[in-house]
mmCIF file of C-alpha atoms in Angstrom:
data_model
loop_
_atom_site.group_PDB
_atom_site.id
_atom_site.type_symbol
_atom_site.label_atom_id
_atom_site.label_comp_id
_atom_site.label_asym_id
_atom_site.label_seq_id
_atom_site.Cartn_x
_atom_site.Cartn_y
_atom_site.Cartn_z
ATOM 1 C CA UNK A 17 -14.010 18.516 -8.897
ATOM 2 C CA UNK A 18 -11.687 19.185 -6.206
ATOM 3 C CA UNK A 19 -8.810 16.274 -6.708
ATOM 4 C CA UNK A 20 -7.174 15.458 -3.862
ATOM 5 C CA UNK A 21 -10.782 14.661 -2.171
ATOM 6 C CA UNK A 22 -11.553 12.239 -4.807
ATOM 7 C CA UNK A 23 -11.977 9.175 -2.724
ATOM 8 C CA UNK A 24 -12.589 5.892 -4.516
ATOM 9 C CA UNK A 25 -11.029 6.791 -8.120
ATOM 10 C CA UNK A 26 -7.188 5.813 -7.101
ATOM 11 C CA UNK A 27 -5.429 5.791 -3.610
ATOM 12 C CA UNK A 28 -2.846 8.025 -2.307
ATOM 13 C CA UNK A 29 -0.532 6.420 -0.592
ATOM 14 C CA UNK A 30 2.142 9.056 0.787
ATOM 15 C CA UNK A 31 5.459 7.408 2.613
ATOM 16 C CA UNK A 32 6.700 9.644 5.403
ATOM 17 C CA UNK A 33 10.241 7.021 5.621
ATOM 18 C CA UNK A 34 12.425 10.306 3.594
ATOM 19 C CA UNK A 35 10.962 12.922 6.016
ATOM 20 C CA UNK A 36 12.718 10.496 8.860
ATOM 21 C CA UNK A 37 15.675 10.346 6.499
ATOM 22 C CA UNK A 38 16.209 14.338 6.904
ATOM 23 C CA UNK A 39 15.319 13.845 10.896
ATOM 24 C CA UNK A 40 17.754 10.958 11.174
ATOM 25 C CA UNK A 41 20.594 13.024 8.964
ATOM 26 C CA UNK A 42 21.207 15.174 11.922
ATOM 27 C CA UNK A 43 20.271 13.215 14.756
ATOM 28 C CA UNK A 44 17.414 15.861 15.714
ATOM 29 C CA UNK A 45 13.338 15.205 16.633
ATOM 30 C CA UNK A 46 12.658 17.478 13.413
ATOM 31 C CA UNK A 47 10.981 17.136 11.016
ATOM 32 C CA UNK A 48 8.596 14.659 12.517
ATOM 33 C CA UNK A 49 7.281 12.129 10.295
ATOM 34 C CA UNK A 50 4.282 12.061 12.054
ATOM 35 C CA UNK A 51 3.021 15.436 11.517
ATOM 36 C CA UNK A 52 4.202 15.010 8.035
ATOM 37 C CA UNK A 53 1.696 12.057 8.012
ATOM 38 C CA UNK A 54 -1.069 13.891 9.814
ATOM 39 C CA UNK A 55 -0.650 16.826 7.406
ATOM 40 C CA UNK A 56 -0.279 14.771 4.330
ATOM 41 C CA UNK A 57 -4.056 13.294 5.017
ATOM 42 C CA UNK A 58 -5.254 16.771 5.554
ATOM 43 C CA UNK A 59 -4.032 17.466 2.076
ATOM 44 C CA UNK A 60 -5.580 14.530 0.984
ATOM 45 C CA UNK A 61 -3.577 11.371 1.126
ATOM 46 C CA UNK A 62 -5.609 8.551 1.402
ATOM 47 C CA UNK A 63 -3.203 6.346 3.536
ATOM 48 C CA UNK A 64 0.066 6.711 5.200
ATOM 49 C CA UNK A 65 3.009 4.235 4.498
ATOM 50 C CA UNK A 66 5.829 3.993 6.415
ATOM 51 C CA UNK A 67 9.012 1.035 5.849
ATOM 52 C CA UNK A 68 10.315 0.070 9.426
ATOM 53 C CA UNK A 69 13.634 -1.512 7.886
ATOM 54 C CA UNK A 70 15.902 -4.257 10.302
ATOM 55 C CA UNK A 71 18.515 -1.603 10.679
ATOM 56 C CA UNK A 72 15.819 1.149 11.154
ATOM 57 C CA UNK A 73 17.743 3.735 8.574
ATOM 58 C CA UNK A 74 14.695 5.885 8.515
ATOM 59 C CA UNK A 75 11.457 4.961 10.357
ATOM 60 C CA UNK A 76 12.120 3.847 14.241
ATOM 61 C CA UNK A 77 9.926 1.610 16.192
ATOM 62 C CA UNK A 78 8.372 4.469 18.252
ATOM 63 C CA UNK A 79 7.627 6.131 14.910
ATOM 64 C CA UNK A 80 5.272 3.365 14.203
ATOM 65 C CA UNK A 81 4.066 2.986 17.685
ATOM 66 C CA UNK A 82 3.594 6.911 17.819
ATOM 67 C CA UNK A 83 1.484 7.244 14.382
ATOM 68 C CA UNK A 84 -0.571 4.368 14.941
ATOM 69 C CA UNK A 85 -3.463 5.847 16.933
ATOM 70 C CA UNK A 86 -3.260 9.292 15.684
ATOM 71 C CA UNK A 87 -3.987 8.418 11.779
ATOM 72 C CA UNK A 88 -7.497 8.694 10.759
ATOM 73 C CA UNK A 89 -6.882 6.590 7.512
ATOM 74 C CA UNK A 90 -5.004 3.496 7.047
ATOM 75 C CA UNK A 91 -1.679 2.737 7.932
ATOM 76 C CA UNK A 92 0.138 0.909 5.455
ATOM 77 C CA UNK A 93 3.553 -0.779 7.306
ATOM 78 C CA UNK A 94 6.175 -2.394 4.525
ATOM 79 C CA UNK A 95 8.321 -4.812 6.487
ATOM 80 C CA UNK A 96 10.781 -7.399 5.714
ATOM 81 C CA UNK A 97 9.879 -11.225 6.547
ATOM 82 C CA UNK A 98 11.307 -11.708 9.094
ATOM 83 C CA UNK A 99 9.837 -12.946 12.546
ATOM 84 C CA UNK A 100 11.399 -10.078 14.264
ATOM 85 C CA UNK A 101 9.696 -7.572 12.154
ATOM 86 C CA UNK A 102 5.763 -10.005 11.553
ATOM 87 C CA UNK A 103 6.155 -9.767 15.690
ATOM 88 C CA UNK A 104 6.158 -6.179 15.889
ATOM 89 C CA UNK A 105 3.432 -5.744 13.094
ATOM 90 C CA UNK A 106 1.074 -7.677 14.992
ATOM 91 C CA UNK A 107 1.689 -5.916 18.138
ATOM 92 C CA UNK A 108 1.130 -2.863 16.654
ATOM 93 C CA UNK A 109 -1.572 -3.774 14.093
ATOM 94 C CA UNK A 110 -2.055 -1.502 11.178
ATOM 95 C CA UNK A 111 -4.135 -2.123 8.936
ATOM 96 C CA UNK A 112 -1.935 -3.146 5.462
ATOM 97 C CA UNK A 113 0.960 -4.938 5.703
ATOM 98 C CA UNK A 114 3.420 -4.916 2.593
ATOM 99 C CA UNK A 115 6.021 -7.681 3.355
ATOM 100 C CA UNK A 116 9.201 -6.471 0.866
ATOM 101 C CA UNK A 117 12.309 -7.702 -0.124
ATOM 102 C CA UNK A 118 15.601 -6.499 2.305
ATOM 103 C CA UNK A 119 19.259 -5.936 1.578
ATOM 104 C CA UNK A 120 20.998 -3.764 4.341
ATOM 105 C CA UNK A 121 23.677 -2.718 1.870
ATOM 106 C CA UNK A 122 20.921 -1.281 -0.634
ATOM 107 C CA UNK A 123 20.162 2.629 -0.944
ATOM 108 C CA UNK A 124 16.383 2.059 -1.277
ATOM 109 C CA UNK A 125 14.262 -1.585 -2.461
ATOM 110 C CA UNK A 126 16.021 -2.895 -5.600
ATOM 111 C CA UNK A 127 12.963 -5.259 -6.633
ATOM 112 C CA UNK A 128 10.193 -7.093 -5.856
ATOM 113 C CA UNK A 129 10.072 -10.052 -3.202
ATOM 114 C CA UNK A 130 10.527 -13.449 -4.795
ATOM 115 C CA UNK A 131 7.896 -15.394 -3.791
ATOM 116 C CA UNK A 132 7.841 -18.345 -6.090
ATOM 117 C CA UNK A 133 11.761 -19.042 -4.290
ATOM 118 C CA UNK A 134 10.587 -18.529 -0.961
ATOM 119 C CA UNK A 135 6.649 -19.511 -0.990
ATOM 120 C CA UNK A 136 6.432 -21.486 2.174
ATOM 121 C CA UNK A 137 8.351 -19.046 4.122
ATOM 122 C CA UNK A 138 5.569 -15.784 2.505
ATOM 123 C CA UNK A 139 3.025 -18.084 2.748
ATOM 124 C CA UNK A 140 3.305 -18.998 7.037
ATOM 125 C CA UNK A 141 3.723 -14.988 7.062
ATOM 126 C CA UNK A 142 0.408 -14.093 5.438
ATOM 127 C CA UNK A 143 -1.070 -16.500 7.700
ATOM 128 C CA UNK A 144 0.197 -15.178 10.627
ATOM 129 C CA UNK A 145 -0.534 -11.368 9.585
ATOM 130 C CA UNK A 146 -4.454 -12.883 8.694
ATOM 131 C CA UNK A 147 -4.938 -14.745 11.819
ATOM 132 C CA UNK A 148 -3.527 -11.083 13.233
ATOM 133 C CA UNK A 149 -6.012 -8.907 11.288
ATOM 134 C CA UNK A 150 -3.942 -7.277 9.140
ATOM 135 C CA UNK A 151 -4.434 -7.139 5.517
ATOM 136 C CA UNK A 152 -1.497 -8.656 3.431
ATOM 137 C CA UNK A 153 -0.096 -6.793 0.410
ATOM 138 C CA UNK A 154 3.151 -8.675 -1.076
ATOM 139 C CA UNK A 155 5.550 -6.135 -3.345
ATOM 140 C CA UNK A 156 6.559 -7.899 -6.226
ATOM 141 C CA UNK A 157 7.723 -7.537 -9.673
ATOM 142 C CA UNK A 158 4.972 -7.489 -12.504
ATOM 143 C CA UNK A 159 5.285 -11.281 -13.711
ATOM 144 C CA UNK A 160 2.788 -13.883 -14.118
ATOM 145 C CA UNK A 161 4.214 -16.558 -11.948
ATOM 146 C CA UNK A 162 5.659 -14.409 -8.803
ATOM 147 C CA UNK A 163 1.584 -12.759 -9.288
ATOM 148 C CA UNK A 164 0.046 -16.616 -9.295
ATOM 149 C CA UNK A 165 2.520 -17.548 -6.024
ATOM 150 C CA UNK A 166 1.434 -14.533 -3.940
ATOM 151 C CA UNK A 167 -2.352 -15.144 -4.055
ATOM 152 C CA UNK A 168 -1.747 -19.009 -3.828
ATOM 153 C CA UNK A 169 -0.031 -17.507 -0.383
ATOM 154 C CA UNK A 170 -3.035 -16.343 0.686
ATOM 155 C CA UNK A 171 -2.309 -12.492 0.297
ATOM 156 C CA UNK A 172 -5.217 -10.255 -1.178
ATOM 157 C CA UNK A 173 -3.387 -7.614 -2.333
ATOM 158 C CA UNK A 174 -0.133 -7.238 -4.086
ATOM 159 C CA UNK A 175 1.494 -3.887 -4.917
ATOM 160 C CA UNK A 176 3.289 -3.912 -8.527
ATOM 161 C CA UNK A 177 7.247 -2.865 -8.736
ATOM 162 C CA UNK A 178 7.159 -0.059 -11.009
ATOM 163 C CA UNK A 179 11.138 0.611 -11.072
ATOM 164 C CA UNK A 180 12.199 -0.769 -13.898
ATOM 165 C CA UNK A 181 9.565 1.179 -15.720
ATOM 166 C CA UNK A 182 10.227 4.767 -13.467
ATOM 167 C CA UNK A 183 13.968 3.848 -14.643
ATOM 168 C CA UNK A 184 13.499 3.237 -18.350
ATOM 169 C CA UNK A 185 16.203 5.112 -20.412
ATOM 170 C CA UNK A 186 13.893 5.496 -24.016
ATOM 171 C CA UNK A 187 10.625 5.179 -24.998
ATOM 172 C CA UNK A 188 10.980 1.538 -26.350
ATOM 173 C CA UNK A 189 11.923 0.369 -22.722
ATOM 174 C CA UNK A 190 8.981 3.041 -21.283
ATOM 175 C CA UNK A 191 6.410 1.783 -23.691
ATOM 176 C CA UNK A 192 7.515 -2.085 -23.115
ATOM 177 C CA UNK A 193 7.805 -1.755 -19.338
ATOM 178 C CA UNK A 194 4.659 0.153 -19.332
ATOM 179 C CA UNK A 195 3.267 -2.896 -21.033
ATOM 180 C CA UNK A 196 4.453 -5.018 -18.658
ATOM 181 C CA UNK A 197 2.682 -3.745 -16.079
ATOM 182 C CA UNK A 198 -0.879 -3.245 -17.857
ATOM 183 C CA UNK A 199 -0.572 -7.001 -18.276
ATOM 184 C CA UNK A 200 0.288 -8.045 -14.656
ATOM 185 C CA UNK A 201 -2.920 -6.020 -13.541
ATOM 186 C CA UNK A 202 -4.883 -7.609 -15.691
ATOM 187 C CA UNK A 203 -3.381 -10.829 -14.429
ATOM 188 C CA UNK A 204 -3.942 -9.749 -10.772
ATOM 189 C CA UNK A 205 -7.151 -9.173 -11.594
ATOM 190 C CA UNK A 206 -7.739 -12.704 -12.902
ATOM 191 C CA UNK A 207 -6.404 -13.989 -9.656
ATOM 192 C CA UNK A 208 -8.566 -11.976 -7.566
ATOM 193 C CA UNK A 209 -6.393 -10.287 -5.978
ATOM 194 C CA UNK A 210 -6.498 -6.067 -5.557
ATOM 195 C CA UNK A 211 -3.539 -4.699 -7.650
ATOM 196 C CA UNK A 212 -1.330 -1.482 -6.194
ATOM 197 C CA UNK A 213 1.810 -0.283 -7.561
ATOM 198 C CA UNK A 214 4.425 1.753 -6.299
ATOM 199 C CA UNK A 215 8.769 2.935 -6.747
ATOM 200 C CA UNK A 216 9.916 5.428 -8.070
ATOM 201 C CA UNK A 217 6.803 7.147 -9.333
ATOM 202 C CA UNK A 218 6.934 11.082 -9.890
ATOM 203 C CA UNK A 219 5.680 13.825 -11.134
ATOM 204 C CA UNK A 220 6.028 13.466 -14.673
ATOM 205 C CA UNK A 221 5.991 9.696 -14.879
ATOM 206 C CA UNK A 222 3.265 8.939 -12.765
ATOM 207 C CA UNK A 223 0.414 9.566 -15.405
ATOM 208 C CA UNK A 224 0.469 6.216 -17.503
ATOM 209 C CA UNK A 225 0.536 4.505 -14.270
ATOM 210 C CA UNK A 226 -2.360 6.624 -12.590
ATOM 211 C CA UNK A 227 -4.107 5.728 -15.739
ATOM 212 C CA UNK A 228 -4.480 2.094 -15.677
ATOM 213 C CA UNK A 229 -8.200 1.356 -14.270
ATOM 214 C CA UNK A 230 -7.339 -1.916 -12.661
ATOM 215 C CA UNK A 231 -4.687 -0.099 -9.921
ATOM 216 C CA UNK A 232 -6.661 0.762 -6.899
ATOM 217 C CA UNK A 233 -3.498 2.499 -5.090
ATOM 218 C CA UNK A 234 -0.202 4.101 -5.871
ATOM 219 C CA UNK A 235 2.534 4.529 -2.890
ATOM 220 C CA UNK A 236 4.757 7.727 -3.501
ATOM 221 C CA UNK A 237 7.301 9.093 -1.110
ATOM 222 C CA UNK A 238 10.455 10.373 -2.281
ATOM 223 C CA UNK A 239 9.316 12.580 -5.056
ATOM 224 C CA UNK A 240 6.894 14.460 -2.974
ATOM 225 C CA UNK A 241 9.286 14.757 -0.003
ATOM 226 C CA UNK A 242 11.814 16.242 -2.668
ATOM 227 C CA UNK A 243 9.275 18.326 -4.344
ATOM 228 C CA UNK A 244 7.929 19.649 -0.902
ATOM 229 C CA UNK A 245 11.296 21.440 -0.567
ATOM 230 C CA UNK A 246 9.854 24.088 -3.384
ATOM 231 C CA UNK A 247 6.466 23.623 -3.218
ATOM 232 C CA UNK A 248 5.632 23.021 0.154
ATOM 233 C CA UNK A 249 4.498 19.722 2.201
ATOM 234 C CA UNK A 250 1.128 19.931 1.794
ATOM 235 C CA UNK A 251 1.138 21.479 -1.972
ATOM 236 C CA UNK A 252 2.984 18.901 -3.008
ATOM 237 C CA UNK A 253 0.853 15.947 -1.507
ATOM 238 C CA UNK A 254 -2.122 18.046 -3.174
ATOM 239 C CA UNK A 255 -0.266 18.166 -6.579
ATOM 240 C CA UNK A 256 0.169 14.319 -6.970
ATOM 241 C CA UNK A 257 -2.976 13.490 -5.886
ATOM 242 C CA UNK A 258 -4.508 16.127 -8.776
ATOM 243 C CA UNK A 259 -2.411 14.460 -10.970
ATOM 244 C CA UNK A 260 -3.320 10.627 -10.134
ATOM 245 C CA UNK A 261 -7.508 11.489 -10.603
ATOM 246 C CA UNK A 262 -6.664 13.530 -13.011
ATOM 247 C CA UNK A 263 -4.887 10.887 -15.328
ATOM 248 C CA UNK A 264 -7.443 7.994 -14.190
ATOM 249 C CA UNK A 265 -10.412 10.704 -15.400
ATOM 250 C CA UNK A 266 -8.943 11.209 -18.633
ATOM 251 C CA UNK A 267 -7.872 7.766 -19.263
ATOM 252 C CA UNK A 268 -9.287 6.088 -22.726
ATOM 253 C CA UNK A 269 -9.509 2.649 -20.330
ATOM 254 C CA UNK A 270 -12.945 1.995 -19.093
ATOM 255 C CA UNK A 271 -12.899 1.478 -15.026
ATOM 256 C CA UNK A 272 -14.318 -1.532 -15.775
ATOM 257 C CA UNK A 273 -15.537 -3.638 -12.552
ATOM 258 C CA UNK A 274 -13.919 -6.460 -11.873
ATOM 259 C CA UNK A 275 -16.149 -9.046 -9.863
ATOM 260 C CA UNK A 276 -14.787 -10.736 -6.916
ATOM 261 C CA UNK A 277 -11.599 -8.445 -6.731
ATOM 262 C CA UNK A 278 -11.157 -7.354 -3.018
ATOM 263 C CA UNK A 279 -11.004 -3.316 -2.612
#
């Protein structure tokens, strides 16, 4: 079987935002993000994502604009909620929208975006992404009542934090955050809603993760962008997609169906 074109066992989701990091670092048009994007699907990434951030550290506007026409998957846009940034996604209309938490003073996403706290504010922003099109995906952390707010929302899809368990320190904390998140898929899945997962996956700790039957979708950027600097771009896309089927394949976890779960 030939790995990374393995459609329908678990999603690829490659983020191009570090390849506009290394553009951005020296103020140059190189490397593009958006051939990294086209070149990514060639090597068989089943979606691009791309975070267009308020103080647009990485990804610009015309980024977005740029790469929407020219992908022939999906694009996948995490945004803040803001009406500034729901605005520009419905102008531009991919087709996933992950609505994320924001700090301007953080290095990268620090956790998942509280929706119980600020329901009515997700909940008007689903509706206007919806009304738009766009499929909603809410990143949150892997607990029972932020997963019961985001489908009461109205979103379809949420996409698991998997940060705490990428920055587990011994097995105990591996094994119990690992846990953690088998048991918020399953509780996804109870809701109805389609279950991703994504930060700070790699290459040696994606496997559990790849593993779990109910995740339709894993979102993976940094890693592959750092890897890519030995292996090459599209070697390394190639690589983590091998290793996702390869760990869902082998898994001891029926894929069982799950009725009435969007894919």
């Amino acid at each position: 079987m030939i790995f990374h074109a393995s459609p329908g066992i678990i999603d690829l989701g490659i983020n191009i935002d570090h390849v506009a990091t290394l553009r951005n670092a020296r103020g140059t048009t190189y490397p593009d993000p958006i051939a990294a994007a086209l070149l990514a699907e060639e090597a068989g990434a089943d979606l691009i994502t791309l975070h267009l951030r308020e103080d647009r550290r990485h990804i610009k506007d015309a980024d977005v604009r740029a790469l929407r026409p020219q992908l022939r998957t999906r694009m996948n846009l995490e945004c803040a909620v803001t009406q500034e940034m729901l605005d520009i996604a419905c102008d531009i209309g991919p087709q996933d929208v992950c609505l994320v938490p924001e700090r301007r003073q953080e290095v990268t996403t620090e956790g998942g975006l509280d929706v119980v706290g600020g329901f009515a504010k997700v909940q008007a922003a689903c509706k206007q992404l919806a009304d738009a099109g766009i499929r909603v995906s809410l990143f949150i952390d892997p607990d029972a009542a932020q997963i019961e707010a985001a489908a009461a929302a109205g979103a379809p899809v949420i996409e698991l934090h998997t940060g705490r368990y990428a920055e587990a320190t011994d097995d105990a904390e591996l094994r119990a955050e690992l846990v953690r998140i088998e048991t918020a898929v399953e509780e996804g899945i109870r809701w109805g809603v389609r279950v991703n997962a994504g930060h700070g996956l790699h290459y040696t700790n994606v496997q559990p993760i790849a593993a779990i039957a109910g995740i339709h979708e894993l979102n993976i950027g940094h890693a592959v962008v750092a890897h890519a600097v030995f292996a090459g771009w599209q070697n390394a896309v190639r690589e983590m997609k091998a290793i996702m089927v390869a760990s869902r394949l082998s898994s001891t976890t029926p894929a069982a169906a799950h009725p009435g779960v969007p894919v």
